[in-house]
mmCIF file of C-alpha atoms and ligand atoms in Angstrom:
data_model
loop_
_atom_site.group_PDB
_atom_site.id
_atom_site.type_symbol
_atom_site.label_atom_id
_atom_site.label_comp_id
_atom_site.label_asym_id
_atom_site.label_seq_id
_atom_site.Cartn_x
_atom_site.Cartn_y
_atom_site.Cartn_z
ATOM 1 C CA MET A 1 78.259 65.759 68.615
ATOM 2 C CA ARG A 2 80.437 66.888 65.731
ATOM 3 C CA LYS A 3 84.070 67.524 66.588
ATOM 4 C CA LYS A 4 85.354 70.929 65.506
ATOM 5 C CA VAL A 5 88.169 71.015 62.961
ATOM 6 C CA ILE A 6 90.611 73.906 62.593
ATOM 7 C CA ALA A 7 92.707 73.792 59.425
ATOM 8 C CA GLY A 8 95.466 76.164 58.384
ATOM 9 C CA ASN A 9 95.861 76.903 54.689
ATOM 10 C CA TRP A 10 99.416 78.187 54.404
ATOM 11 C CA LYS A 11 98.955 79.085 50.722
ATOM 12 C CA MET A 12 102.269 79.982 48.976
ATOM 13 C CA HIS A 13 104.138 80.854 52.168
ATOM 14 C CA ASN A 14 107.115 79.471 54.089
ATOM 15 C CA ASN A 15 110.326 77.727 53.067
ATOM 16 C CA VAL A 16 111.691 74.577 54.715
ATOM 17 C CA GLN A 17 113.136 76.330 57.758
ATOM 18 C CA GLU A 18 110.025 78.486 58.213
ATOM 19 C CA THR A 19 107.903 75.347 57.994
ATOM 20 C CA LYS A 20 109.891 73.733 60.808
ATOM 21 C CA ASP A 21 109.724 76.908 62.899
ATOM 22 C CA LEU A 22 105.971 77.361 62.496
ATOM 23 C CA ILE A 23 105.183 73.735 63.294
ATOM 24 C CA ASN A 24 107.468 73.795 66.303
ATOM 25 C CA GLY A 25 105.776 76.995 67.485
ATOM 26 C CA ILE A 26 102.383 75.283 67.263
ATOM 27 C CA LYS A 27 103.706 72.182 69.046
ATOM 28 C CA GLU A 28 105.196 74.308 71.842
ATOM 29 C CA GLY A 29 101.922 76.192 72.280
ATOM 30 C CA LEU A 30 99.952 72.959 72.459
ATOM 31 C CA LYS A 31 101.967 71.897 75.504
ATOM 32 C CA GLU A 32 100.099 74.615 77.428
ATOM 33 C CA PHE A 33 96.541 73.392 76.816
ATOM 34 C CA LYS A 34 94.579 70.446 75.472
ATOM 35 C CA PRO A 35 92.829 71.347 72.206
ATOM 36 C CA ASN A 36 89.158 70.587 71.935
ATOM 37 C CA CYS A 37 89.310 70.153 68.166
ATOM 38 C CA GLU A 38 91.119 68.376 65.379
ATOM 39 C CA ILE A 39 94.008 70.397 63.920
ATOM 40 C CA ILE A 40 95.202 70.234 60.315
ATOM 41 C CA VAL A 41 98.079 72.139 58.709
ATOM 42 C CA CYS A 42 98.302 72.479 54.933
ATOM 43 C CA PRO A 43 101.761 73.644 53.787
ATOM 44 C CA THR A 44 102.967 73.851 50.186
ATOM 45 C CA PHE A 45 103.832 70.643 48.313
ATOM 46 C CA THR A 46 107.568 71.233 48.769
ATOM 47 C CA ASN A 47 107.207 71.374 52.543
ATOM 48 C CA LEU A 48 104.901 68.401 53.087
ATOM 49 C CA LEU A 49 107.662 65.917 53.866
ATOM 50 C CA THR A 50 109.384 68.317 56.251
ATOM 51 C CA ALA A 51 106.049 68.984 57.905
ATOM 52 C CA ALA A 52 105.278 65.250 58.137
ATOM 53 C CA ASN A 53 108.577 64.658 59.927
ATOM 54 C CA GLU A 54 107.991 67.540 62.341
ATOM 55 C CA LEU A 55 104.440 66.356 63.039
ATOM 56 C CA ALA A 56 105.357 62.719 63.677
ATOM 57 C CA GLY A 57 104.074 61.598 67.064
ATOM 58 C CA THR A 58 101.639 64.519 67.405
ATOM 59 C CA GLU A 59 97.872 64.650 66.936
ATOM 60 C CA ILE A 60 98.191 67.344 64.257
ATOM 61 C CA LYS A 61 97.156 66.154 60.816
ATOM 62 C CA LEU A 62 98.717 67.048 57.502
ATOM 63 C CA GLY A 63 96.928 68.306 54.405
ATOM 64 C CA ALA A 64 97.908 69.480 50.930
ATOM 65 C CA GLN A 65 96.457 72.480 49.115
ATOM 66 C CA ASN A 66 95.633 70.854 45.782
ATOM 67 C CA MET A 67 96.186 67.730 43.650
ATOM 68 C CA PHE A 68 95.495 66.513 40.126
ATOM 69 C CA TYR A 69 92.841 63.925 39.265
ATOM 70 C CA GLU A 70 95.002 61.632 37.122
ATOM 71 C CA ASP A 71 97.171 58.892 38.631
ATOM 72 C CA LYS A 72 100.357 59.617 36.681
ATOM 73 C CA GLY A 73 101.633 60.655 33.268
ATOM 74 C CA ALA A 74 102.530 63.668 31.158
ATOM 75 C CA PHE A 75 101.025 66.361 33.370
ATOM 76 C CA THR A 76 103.927 68.727 33.929
ATOM 77 C CA GLY A 77 103.796 70.461 37.270
ATOM 78 C CA GLU A 78 100.984 68.370 38.698
ATOM 79 C CA ILE A 79 100.913 66.207 41.833
ATOM 80 C CA SER A 80 98.928 62.994 42.263
ATOM 81 C CA ALA A 81 96.957 61.653 45.205
ATOM 82 C CA ASP A 82 99.458 58.790 45.637
ATOM 83 C CA MET A 83 102.305 61.291 45.833
ATOM 84 C CA LEU A 84 100.487 63.168 48.593
ATOM 85 C CA LYS A 85 99.825 59.944 50.454
ATOM 86 C CA SER A 86 103.491 58.999 50.170
ATOM 87 C CA VAL A 87 104.405 62.100 52.204
ATOM 88 C CA CYS A 88 101.734 61.311 54.835
ATOM 89 C CA ALA A 89 99.096 63.842 53.764
ATOM 90 C CA GLU A 90 95.677 62.816 55.043
ATOM 91 C CA TYR A 91 93.669 65.791 53.756
ATOM 92 C CA VAL A 92 93.661 67.855 50.585
ATOM 93 C CA ILE A 93 92.036 71.255 50.045
ATOM 94 C CA LEU A 94 90.043 71.164 46.800
ATOM 95 C CA GLY A 95 88.051 73.863 45.053
ATOM 96 C CA HIS A 96 89.588 76.786 46.927
ATOM 97 C CA SER A 97 88.368 80.058 45.417
ATOM 98 C CA GLU A 98 91.932 80.955 44.411
ATOM 99 C CA ARG A 99 92.085 77.725 42.390
ATOM 100 C CA ARG A 100 88.708 78.499 40.861
ATOM 101 C CA THR A 101 89.414 82.145 39.941
ATOM 102 C CA ILE A 102 93.172 82.314 39.275
ATOM 103 C CA PHE A 103 93.636 78.822 37.832
ATOM 104 C CA GLY A 104 90.260 78.407 36.145
ATOM 105 C CA GLU A 105 89.120 75.289 38.007
ATOM 106 C CA THR A 106 85.520 74.432 37.218
ATOM 107 C CA ASP A 107 83.029 72.457 39.287
ATOM 108 C CA GLU A 108 83.657 69.537 36.895
ATOM 109 C CA ILE A 109 87.416 69.564 37.489
ATOM 110 C CA ILE A 110 86.881 69.869 41.236
ATOM 111 C CA ASN A 111 84.455 66.947 41.165
ATOM 112 C CA LYS A 112 87.046 64.775 39.375
ATOM 113 C CA LYS A 113 89.626 65.727 42.004
ATOM 114 C CA ILE A 114 87.236 64.955 44.868
ATOM 115 C CA LEU A 115 86.411 61.532 43.406
ATOM 116 C CA LYS A 116 90.092 60.709 42.892
ATOM 117 C CA ALA A 117 91.055 61.869 46.384
ATOM 118 C CA LEU A 118 88.344 59.684 47.925
ATOM 119 C CA GLU A 119 89.296 56.695 45.763
ATOM 120 C CA LYS A 120 92.876 57.013 47.026
ATOM 121 C CA GLY A 121 91.925 57.467 50.666
ATOM 122 C CA LEU A 122 92.608 61.202 50.964
ATOM 123 C CA LYS A 123 90.026 63.380 52.702
ATOM 124 C CA PRO A 124 88.982 66.438 50.694
ATOM 125 C CA ILE A 125 88.378 69.805 52.327
ATOM 126 C CA PHE A 126 85.926 70.944 49.684
ATOM 127 C CA CYS A 127 85.670 74.749 49.423
ATOM 128 C CA ILE A 128 82.615 76.589 48.191
ATOM 129 C CA GLY A 129 81.393 80.150 48.409
ATOM 130 C CA GLU A 130 79.912 83.105 46.564
ATOM 131 C CA THR A 131 81.551 86.281 45.287
ATOM 132 C CA LEU A 132 80.500 89.716 46.520
ATOM 133 C CA GLU A 133 78.645 90.356 43.277
ATOM 134 C CA GLU A 134 76.722 87.097 43.657
ATOM 135 C CA ARG A 135 75.822 87.934 47.276
ATOM 136 C CA GLU A 136 74.638 91.406 46.300
ATOM 137 C CA LYS A 137 72.424 89.874 43.615
ATOM 138 C CA ASN A 138 70.947 87.494 46.222
ATOM 139 C CA LEU A 139 72.491 84.510 44.466
ATOM 140 C CA THR A 140 74.360 83.080 47.455
ATOM 141 C CA PHE A 141 72.132 80.038 47.965
ATOM 142 C CA ASN A 142 71.968 79.271 44.218
ATOM 143 C CA VAL A 143 75.746 79.475 43.830
ATOM 144 C CA VAL A 144 76.449 77.349 46.896
ATOM 145 C CA LYS A 145 73.836 74.810 45.834
ATOM 146 C CA ASN A 146 75.321 74.461 42.339
ATOM 147 C CA GLN A 147 78.849 74.122 43.697
ATOM 148 C CA ILE A 148 77.713 71.387 46.079
ATOM 149 C CA VAL A 149 75.550 69.483 43.613
ATOM 150 C CA ASN A 150 78.230 69.579 40.899
ATOM 151 C CA GLY A 151 81.223 69.106 43.166
ATOM 152 C CA LEU A 152 79.740 66.113 44.968
ATOM 153 C CA LYS A 153 78.392 64.355 41.866
ATOM 154 C CA ASN A 154 78.803 60.572 42.291
ATOM 155 C CA VAL A 155 80.084 60.915 45.857
ATOM 156 C CA SER A 156 78.307 58.250 47.901
ATOM 157 C CA ALA A 157 76.567 58.912 51.207
ATOM 158 C CA ASP A 158 79.100 56.590 52.812
ATOM 159 C CA ASN A 159 81.999 58.671 51.517
ATOM 160 C CA MET A 160 80.547 61.896 52.916
ATOM 161 C CA LYS A 161 82.095 61.012 56.276
ATOM 162 C CA ASN A 162 85.481 61.513 54.603
ATOM 163 C CA ILE A 163 84.708 65.011 53.325
ATOM 164 C CA ILE A 164 84.915 68.347 55.100
ATOM 165 C CA ILE A 165 83.000 71.193 53.506
ATOM 166 C CA ALA A 166 84.470 74.671 53.895
ATOM 167 C CA TYR A 167 82.065 77.539 53.286
ATOM 168 C CA GLU A 168 84.310 80.427 52.288
ATOM 169 C CA PRO A 169 82.560 83.518 50.938
ATOM 170 C CA VAL A 170 85.035 84.795 48.347
ATOM 171 C CA TRP A 171 84.556 88.397 49.498
ATOM 172 C CA ALA A 172 85.801 87.443 52.955
ATOM 173 C CA ILE A 173 88.973 85.608 51.912
ATOM 174 C CA GLY A 174 92.118 87.588 52.624
ATOM 175 C CA THR A 175 90.149 90.842 52.729
ATOM 176 C CA GLY A 176 89.811 91.292 56.481
ATOM 177 C CA LYS A 177 86.014 91.349 55.960
ATOM 178 C CA THR A 178 84.442 88.470 57.853
ATOM 179 C CA ALA A 179 80.900 87.249 57.371
ATOM 180 C CA THR A 180 78.871 88.020 60.481
ATOM 181 C CA LYS A 181 78.053 85.013 62.605
ATOM 182 C CA GLU A 182 74.453 85.289 61.383
ATOM 183 C CA GLN A 183 75.474 85.408 57.697
ATOM 184 C CA ALA A 184 77.766 82.406 58.130
ATOM 185 C CA GLN A 185 75.285 80.400 60.213
ATOM 186 C CA GLU A 186 72.516 81.005 57.653
ATOM 187 C CA VAL A 187 74.575 79.520 54.815
ATOM 188 C CA HIS A 188 75.880 76.645 56.948
ATOM 189 C CA ALA A 189 72.315 75.709 57.912
ATOM 190 C CA PHE A 190 71.329 75.892 54.237
ATOM 191 C CA ILE A 191 74.206 73.565 53.271
ATOM 192 C CA ARG A 192 73.223 71.073 55.974
ATOM 193 C CA GLU A 193 69.612 71.102 54.796
ATOM 194 C CA LEU A 194 70.731 70.634 51.203
ATOM 195 C CA LEU A 195 72.846 67.614 52.168
ATOM 196 C CA LYS A 196 69.797 66.161 53.891
ATOM 197 C CA GLU A 197 67.883 66.475 50.615
ATOM 198 C CA ILE A 198 70.712 65.069 48.485
ATOM 199 C CA TYR A 199 71.714 62.307 50.925
ATOM 200 C CA ASN A 200 69.925 61.801 54.228
ATOM 201 C CA SER A 201 69.692 63.267 57.721
ATOM 202 C CA GLU A 202 72.558 61.147 59.019
ATOM 203 C CA VAL A 203 74.944 62.597 56.442
ATOM 204 C CA ALA A 204 73.633 66.118 57.109
ATOM 205 C CA GLU A 205 74.009 65.796 60.876
ATOM 206 C CA ASN A 206 77.499 64.350 60.768
ATOM 207 C CA VAL A 207 79.202 66.330 58.026
ATOM 208 C CA ILE A 208 81.773 68.873 59.199
ATOM 209 C CA ILE A 209 81.148 72.331 57.721
ATOM 210 C CA GLN A 210 83.959 74.795 58.364
ATOM 211 C CA TYR A 211 83.756 78.534 57.887
ATOM 212 C CA GLY A 212 86.627 80.344 56.172
ATOM 213 C CA GLY A 213 87.242 83.975 55.366
ATOM 214 C CA SER A 214 89.362 86.274 57.551
ATOM 215 C CA VAL A 215 88.960 84.111 60.637
ATOM 216 C CA LYS A 216 91.223 85.533 63.345
ATOM 217 C CA PRO A 217 91.586 85.332 67.128
ATOM 218 C CA GLU A 218 89.183 88.267 67.568
ATOM 219 C CA ASN A 219 86.248 86.712 65.709
ATOM 220 C CA ALA A 220 86.850 82.956 66.011
ATOM 221 C CA ALA A 221 84.890 82.335 69.209
ATOM 222 C CA GLU A 222 81.674 83.952 68.022
ATOM 223 C CA LEU A 223 81.784 82.204 64.641
ATOM 224 C CA LEU A 224 82.590 78.847 66.241
ATOM 225 C CA SER A 225 79.732 79.229 68.709
ATOM 226 C CA GLN A 226 77.163 78.956 65.924
ATOM 227 C CA PRO A 227 75.317 75.625 65.845
ATOM 228 C CA ASP A 228 76.198 74.702 62.261
ATOM 229 C CA ILE A 229 79.780 76.009 62.190
ATOM 230 C CA ASP A 230 82.054 73.075 62.914
ATOM 231 C CA GLY A 231 85.429 74.694 62.623
ATOM 232 C CA ALA A 232 87.462 77.050 60.504
ATOM 233 C CA LEU A 233 89.683 77.043 57.452
ATOM 234 C CA VAL A 234 92.201 79.739 58.288
ATOM 235 C CA GLY A 235 94.479 81.550 55.829
ATOM 236 C CA GLY A 236 96.392 84.622 57.002
ATOM 237 C CA ALA A 237 95.977 83.965 60.721
ATOM 238 C CA CYS A 238 97.505 80.473 60.525
ATOM 239 C CA LEU A 239 100.913 81.795 59.519
ATOM 240 C CA LYS A 240 101.820 82.829 63.056
ATOM 241 C CA ALA A 241 101.775 80.152 65.753
ATOM 242 C CA ASP A 242 100.234 82.530 68.312
ATOM 243 C CA SER A 243 97.229 83.513 66.246
ATOM 244 C CA PHE A 244 96.620 79.950 64.997
ATOM 245 C CA LEU A 245 96.789 78.725 68.601
ATOM 246 C CA SER A 246 94.328 81.412 69.727
ATOM 247 C CA ILE A 247 91.834 80.189 67.120
ATOM 248 C CA ILE A 248 92.360 76.600 68.275
ATOM 249 C CA LYS A 249 91.737 77.769 71.859
ATOM 250 C CA ALA A 250 88.481 79.378 70.762
ATOM 251 C CA CYS A 251 87.100 75.863 70.224
HETATM 252 C C1 LIG B 1 91.612 80.777 52.895
HETATM 253 O O1 LIG B 1 92.503 81.013 52.117
HETATM 254 O O2 LIG B 1 91.069 79.668 52.864
HETATM 255 C C2 LIG B 1 91.232 81.810 53.849
HETATM 256 C C3 LIG B 1 90.137 81.646 54.517
HETATM 257 O O3 LIG B 1 92.070 82.899 53.959
HETATM 258 P P1 LIG B 1 91.969 84.086 55.043
HETATM 259 O O4 LIG B 1 91.748 83.464 56.388
HETATM 260 O O5 LIG B 1 93.261 84.806 54.938
HETATM 261 O O6 LIG B 1 90.803 84.937 54.642
#
């Protein structure tokens, strides 16, 4: 049985005080019920240490939203895996569509980041997904396949237990348009089958595949009830403790 994983991608939101308030809101809410999933919060770099302190002693895990693939050096503005580990990050979101489209990250760059994260003991949340144009041209499976094959190049079967895949159709991110449970399930099943071909059935059966794209309290339960959807990567709805908690409850 795969455990469900709900992760919150805070994107470029919240200052130090807002970070404390949001985490405390989540902690308060979790006193009311026992979550049936793993919970990860991914604040901005500048709030990771604050978040780590607030999360100490809880079951909630900490993730970053990006990192660079070099260890150190003249890379102005970049953050290394060791730096993330030094502020207690356990996960790192890599390949998010905003990184791919706004910041020009290619599959090759994302692959280097994934390999470095794994080498340093960070767990990547590896995002993939097609644009609306690609879906309308029936290219969804091709696009997802290429992103997986290229992004996971040289990742061993053994290391796949340290990776979460997040299927996030680009047209559903921040748009309020969610994939239907059937659309999401179809792609998740395809990804699992692909991982069986690339690796083996053990990897395919055990890998966590989250869905992301306008997940909110109203649609979380039906998406999470699908057999191959193992959790959610949540953007907008993770910025309020109540809505994030409702999604956690949906597990
Ligand atoms: C995301 O940024 O990963 C995301 C899924 O955002 P939203 O939930 O706002 O669509």
